[in-house]
Amino acid sequence: MTSSSNPPSVETILTHAGRDPDSQFGFVNTPVYRGSTVLFKTLDDLDAQKQRFLYGRAGNPTTEGVEDVVTALEGAYRTKLVPSGLAAITIAMLSCLKTGDDILITDSAYEPGRKFADGYLTRMGITARYYDPRIGAGIADLMQPNTRAVLAESPGSLTFEMQDIPALAKAAHDNNARLIVDNSWASPLYHKPLALGADIVVHAGTKMFVGHSDAFAGTISTTEEAWADVERVRTLLGFFTSGDDAYLVSRGLKTLAIRMAAHQERALEIARWLEQQPEVASVIHPALPSHPDHALWQRDFTGSGSLFAFVLKPAPRDAVAAFVDGMTIFSMGYSWGGFESLCLPVKIAKNRTVMPWTNEGNLFRLHIGFEGTEDLKADLSAGFARYVKAR
Ligand SMILES: *Cc1c(COP(=O)(O)O)cnc(C)c1O
């Protein structure tokens, strides 16, 4: 990015960073590098280990192109591309922890990350405790001398509680612990946790970065201080993302800004419409004034994502089945971030250990994609009619 005095906008970073046409015969995109072996010309070169690339597992121009873009967006020291969002979370946790340490995890955290903490970290002699996502500065009271990491996810990707990242960062640092933030929902366009005090930011690149539901990836971006520990764990565990997958991330990133803007606008349109529907008990979207943490969203975010939830008035399982099974535009499935809209019934109780979910009624998570919003509303309306009938 050769340019004038001002730092480039995110749109320019997304379209120009991480590629170097001059070194690729003028072709616009960094191609897919497939490679394990990297050749050395002389014994001096081999001994010096000074080449830009030494072995494919450490990275190649395709993976580094993606890392450079995310580094610029997050305002990070560096970024590593890893095979999935979950890998980003597990590497980030391991980079902060050793036997005898303790981690505090938001009760709203992505479930597989919880499973890793409960099922694996505990076997390493690390304690994993959960905290109220809305605890804010009160997390200081939960700190133990051995607490070395705090995991936040703001908003939680099923229930959308917002977290006070600056307050969590301060309490973590006062206790010599690191704050890890899962920033998948907002993307670095609308929220920059490192600027608010976080040490490590992870993304499920699978979602918004890839943007087309056709590849897995994760990213870990850190401050300079946290970088060496992350890179050491990643290297020791042998995590690497193929050039093919990295290419799909780099391709998705080119349009991230316009996709996020479109997701934001369309999700808000549907959310506001849902607030008017008689069967809807509540809409849980941080950018709506009705959200209990709306003020935090206003303070720390510059936009909102594709994903939110709503609660339908209580009804038995048959009514939920009638609602989702008959949908023709919305599909049902895990993940999100693609062009296709998704509607997922969510059972939250088993995911909660400190903050029980007390909302009556049935919870659904929506990802709003790029179909016509009138078609999406009609699909939901017809679903509500089936829901009421089956109740
Ligand atoms: C999907 C998701 C992940 C995990 O990403 P994968 O690439 O599926 O492993 C992590 N965090 C959040 C918030 C997610 O939605």
PDB file of N, CA and C in Angstrom, residues 13-57:
ATOM      1  N   ILE A  13      -7.477  -1.056   2.957  1.00  0.00           N
ATOM      2  CA  ILE A  13      -6.681  -2.175   3.479  1.00  0.00           C
ATOM      3  C   ILE A  13      -7.196  -3.490   2.902  1.00  0.00           C
ATOM      4  N   LEU A  14      -8.506  -3.667   2.950  1.00  0.00           N
ATOM      5  CA  LEU A  14      -9.088  -4.937   2.503  1.00  0.00           C
ATOM      6  C   LEU A  14      -8.818  -5.207   1.028  1.00  0.00           C
ATOM      7  N   THR A  15      -8.776  -4.174   0.242  1.00  0.00           N
ATOM      8  CA  THR A  15      -8.623  -4.385  -1.194  1.00  0.00           C
ATOM      9  C   THR A  15      -7.167  -4.335  -1.658  1.00  0.00           C
ATOM     10  N   HIS A  16      -6.296  -3.697  -0.880  1.00  0.00           N
ATOM     11  CA  HIS A  16      -4.916  -3.535  -1.350  1.00  0.00           C
ATOM     12  C   HIS A  16      -3.851  -4.234  -0.515  1.00  0.00           C
ATOM     13  N   ALA A  17      -4.114  -4.469   0.763  1.00  0.00           N
ATOM     14  CA  ALA A  17      -3.075  -5.080   1.601  1.00  0.00           C
ATOM     15  C   ALA A  17      -2.934  -6.562   1.259  1.00  0.00           C
ATOM     16  N   GLY A  18      -1.792  -7.123   1.588  1.00  0.00           N
ATOM     17  CA  GLY A  18      -1.589  -8.563   1.481  1.00  0.00           C
ATOM     18  C   GLY A  18      -1.434  -9.078   0.072  1.00  0.00           C
ATOM     19  N   ARG A  19      -1.153  -8.201  -0.886  1.00  0.00           N
ATOM     20  CA  ARG A  19      -0.889  -8.703  -2.238  1.00  0.00           C
ATOM     21  C   ARG A  19       0.141  -7.811  -2.911  1.00  0.00           C
ATOM     22  N   ASP A  20       0.895  -8.406  -3.819  1.00  0.00           N
ATOM     23  CA  ASP A  20       2.014  -7.705  -4.433  1.00  0.00           C
ATOM     24  C   ASP A  20       2.094  -8.101  -5.908  1.00  0.00           C
ATOM     25  N   PRO A  21       1.254  -7.471  -6.735  1.00  0.00           N
ATOM     26  CA  PRO A  21       1.189  -7.864  -8.143  1.00  0.00           C
ATOM     27  C   PRO A  21       2.555  -7.855  -8.829  1.00  0.00           C
ATOM     28  N   ASP A  22       3.436  -6.929  -8.434  1.00  0.00           N
ATOM     29  CA  ASP A  22       4.744  -6.846  -9.101  1.00  0.00           C
ATOM     30  C   ASP A  22       5.530  -8.145  -8.980  1.00  0.00           C
ATOM     31  N   SER A  23       5.338  -8.854  -7.877  1.00  0.00           N
ATOM     32  CA  SER A  23       6.105 -10.092  -7.715  1.00  0.00           C
ATOM     33  C   SER A  23       5.353 -11.283  -8.301  1.00  0.00           C
ATOM     34  N   GLN A  24       4.181 -11.010  -8.926  1.00  0.00           N
ATOM     35  CA  GLN A  24       3.408 -12.095  -9.532  1.00  0.00           C
ATOM     36  C   GLN A  24       3.066 -11.789 -10.981  1.00  0.00           C
ATOM     37  N   PHE A  25       4.037 -11.262 -11.708  1.00  0.00           N
ATOM     38  CA  PHE A  25       3.859 -10.996 -13.141  1.00  0.00           C
ATOM     39  C   PHE A  25       2.685 -10.072 -13.407  1.00  0.00           C
ATOM     40  N   GLY A  26       2.317  -9.233 -12.435  1.00  0.00           N
ATOM     41  CA  GLY A  26       1.233  -8.287 -12.634  1.00  0.00           C
ATOM     42  C   GLY A  26      -0.143  -8.822 -12.302  1.00  0.00           C
ATOM     43  N   PHE A  27      -0.267 -10.110 -12.067  1.00  0.00           N
ATOM     44  CA  PHE A  27      -1.592 -10.635 -11.728  1.00  0.00           C
ATOM     45  C   PHE A  27      -2.069 -10.038 -10.398  1.00  0.00           C
ATOM     46  N   VAL A  28      -3.343  -9.714 -10.377  1.00  0.00           N
ATOM     47  CA  VAL A  28      -3.892  -8.929  -9.263  1.00  0.00           C
ATOM     48  C   VAL A  28      -3.786  -9.661  -7.923  1.00  0.00           C
ATOM     49  N   ASN A  29      -4.175 -10.927  -7.915  1.00  0.00           N
ATOM     50  CA  ASN A  29      -4.260 -11.660  -6.640  1.00  0.00           C
ATOM     51  C   ASN A  29      -3.000 -12.459  -6.350  1.00  0.00           C
ATOM     52  N   THR A  30      -2.690 -12.555  -5.060  1.00  0.00           N
ATOM     53  CA  THR A  30      -1.655 -13.496  -4.639  1.00  0.00           C
ATOM     54  C   THR A  30      -2.171 -14.898  -4.921  1.00  0.00           C
ATOM     55  N   PRO A  31      -1.424 -15.689  -5.692  1.00  0.00           N
ATOM     56  CA  PRO A  31      -1.959 -17.013  -6.057  1.00  0.00           C
ATOM     57  C   PRO A  31      -1.934 -17.991  -4.888  1.00  0.00           C
ATOM     58  N   VAL A  32      -2.506 -19.156  -5.127  1.00  0.00           N
ATOM     59  CA  VAL A  32      -2.437 -20.243  -4.145  1.00  0.00           C
ATOM     60  C   VAL A  32      -1.037 -20.833  -4.177  1.00  0.00           C
ATOM     61  N   TYR A  33      -0.335 -20.736  -3.074  1.00  0.00           N
ATOM     62  CA  TYR A  33       0.940 -21.437  -2.961  1.00  0.00           C
ATOM     63  C   TYR A  33       0.681 -22.770  -2.296  1.00  0.00           C
ATOM     64  N   ARG A  34       0.965 -23.846  -3.022  1.00  0.00           N
ATOM     65  CA  ARG A  34       0.895 -25.175  -2.430  1.00  0.00           C
ATOM     66  C   ARG A  34       2.329 -25.617  -2.238  1.00  0.00           C
ATOM     67  N   GLY A  35       2.719 -25.903  -1.019  1.00  0.00           N
ATOM     68  CA  GLY A  35       4.104 -26.339  -0.900  1.00  0.00           C
ATOM     69  C   GLY A  35       4.487 -26.758   0.496  1.00  0.00           C
ATOM     70  N   SER A  36       5.217 -27.847   0.554  1.00  0.00           N
ATOM     71  CA  SER A  36       5.839 -28.239   1.819  1.00  0.00           C
ATOM     72  C   SER A  36       7.315 -27.828   1.774  1.00  0.00           C
ATOM     73  N   THR A  37       8.042 -28.401   0.827  1.00  0.00           N
ATOM     74  CA  THR A  37       9.477 -28.129   0.739  1.00  0.00           C
ATOM     75  C   THR A  37       9.752 -26.730   0.192  1.00  0.00           C
ATOM     76  N   VAL A  38      10.663 -26.049   0.832  1.00  0.00           N
ATOM     77  CA  VAL A  38      11.194 -24.783   0.319  1.00  0.00           C
ATOM     78  C   VAL A  38      12.689 -25.012   0.102  1.00  0.00           C
ATOM     79  N   LEU A  39      13.171 -24.673  -1.063  1.00  0.00           N
ATOM     80  CA  LEU A  39      14.549 -25.042  -1.405  1.00  0.00           C
ATOM     81  C   LEU A  39      15.572 -24.017  -0.937  1.00  0.00           C
ATOM     82  N   PHE A  40      16.751 -24.522  -0.548  1.00  0.00           N
ATOM     83  CA  PHE A  40      17.909 -23.686  -0.209  1.00  0.00           C
ATOM     84  C   PHE A  40      18.961 -23.913  -1.281  1.00  0.00           C
ATOM     85  N   LYS A  41      19.623 -22.856  -1.683  1.00  0.00           N
ATOM     86  CA  LYS A  41      20.593 -22.980  -2.782  1.00  0.00           C
ATOM     87  C   LYS A  41      21.937 -23.499  -2.304  1.00  0.00           C
ATOM     88  N   THR A  42      22.345 -23.077  -1.114  1.00  0.00           N
ATOM     89  CA  THR A  42      23.694 -23.423  -0.651  1.00  0.00           C
ATOM     90  C   THR A  42      23.657 -23.850   0.800  1.00  0.00           C
ATOM     91  N   LEU A  43      24.722 -24.461   1.242  1.00  0.00           N
ATOM     92  CA  LEU A  43      24.835 -24.841   2.654  1.00  0.00           C
ATOM     93  C   LEU A  43      24.819 -23.596   3.534  1.00  0.00           C
ATOM     94  N   ASP A  44      25.424 -22.524   3.036  1.00  0.00           N
ATOM     95  CA  ASP A  44      25.379 -21.265   3.808  1.00  0.00           C
ATOM     96  C   ASP A  44      23.933 -20.818   4.028  1.00  0.00           C
ATOM     97  N   ASP A  45      23.125 -20.904   2.966  1.00  0.00           N
ATOM     98  CA  ASP A  45      21.712 -20.506   3.098  1.00  0.00           C
ATOM     99  C   ASP A  45      20.993 -21.401   4.111  1.00  0.00           C
ATOM    100  N   LEU A  46      21.254 -22.702   4.025  1.00  0.00           N
ATOM    101  CA  LEU A  46      20.606 -23.641   4.941  1.00  0.00           C
ATOM    102  C   LEU A  46      20.989 -23.329   6.384  1.00  0.00           C
ATOM    103  N   ASP A  47      22.273 -23.094   6.604  1.00  0.00           N
ATOM    104  CA  ASP A  47      22.735 -22.832   7.972  1.00  0.00           C
ATOM    105  C   ASP A  47      22.237 -21.480   8.488  1.00  0.00           C
ATOM    106  N   ALA A  48      22.139 -20.511   7.585  1.00  0.00           N
ATOM    107  CA  ALA A  48      21.771 -19.158   8.033  1.00  0.00           C
ATOM    108  C   ALA A  48      20.302 -19.066   8.421  1.00  0.00           C
ATOM    109  N   GLN A  49      19.435 -19.895   7.787  1.00  0.00           N
ATOM    110  CA  GLN A  49      17.996 -19.853   8.081  1.00  0.00           C
ATOM    111  C   GLN A  49      17.440 -18.434   7.956  1.00  0.00           C
ATOM    112  N   LYS A  50      17.883 -17.705   6.965  1.00  0.00           N
ATOM    113  CA  LYS A  50      17.494 -16.303   6.820  1.00  0.00           C
ATOM    114  C   LYS A  50      16.476 -16.095   5.705  1.00  0.00           C
ATOM    115  N   GLN A  51      16.193 -17.140   4.931  1.00  0.00           N
ATOM    116  CA  GLN A  51      15.234 -16.967   3.841  1.00  0.00           C
ATOM    117  C   GLN A  51      13.869 -16.581   4.399  1.00  0.00           C
ATOM    118  N   ARG A  52      13.081 -15.907   3.553  1.00  0.00           N
ATOM    119  CA  ARG A  52      11.753 -15.507   4.018  1.00  0.00           C
ATOM    120  C   ARG A  52      10.914 -16.746   4.355  1.00  0.00           C
ATOM    121  N   PHE A  53      11.028 -17.792   3.573  1.00  0.00           N
ATOM    122  CA  PHE A  53      10.292 -19.025   3.857  1.00  0.00           C
ATOM    123  C   PHE A  53      11.271 -20.178   3.990  1.00  0.00           C
ATOM    124  N   LEU A  54      11.030 -21.036   4.990  1.00  0.00           N
ATOM    125  CA  LEU A  54      11.952 -22.131   5.274  1.00  0.00           C
ATOM    126  C   LEU A  54      11.293 -23.489   5.073  1.00  0.00           C
ATOM    127  N   TYR A  55      10.041 -23.581   5.438  1.00  0.00           N
ATOM    128  CA  TYR A  55       9.291 -24.834   5.342  1.00  0.00           C
ATOM    129  C   TYR A  55       7.818 -24.458   5.298  1.00  0.00           C
ATOM    130  N   GLY A  56       7.058 -25.140   4.476  1.00  0.00           N
ATOM    131  CA  GLY A  56       5.681 -24.717   4.213  1.00  0.00           C
ATOM    132  C   GLY A  56       4.803 -24.598   5.437  1.00  0.00           C
ATOM    133  N   ARG A  57       5.051 -25.384   6.456  1.00  0.00           N
ATOM    134  CA  ARG A  57       4.161 -25.362   7.615  1.00  0.00           C
ATOM    135  C   ARG A  57       4.205 -24.021   8.359  1.00  0.00           C
TER     136      ARG A  57
END
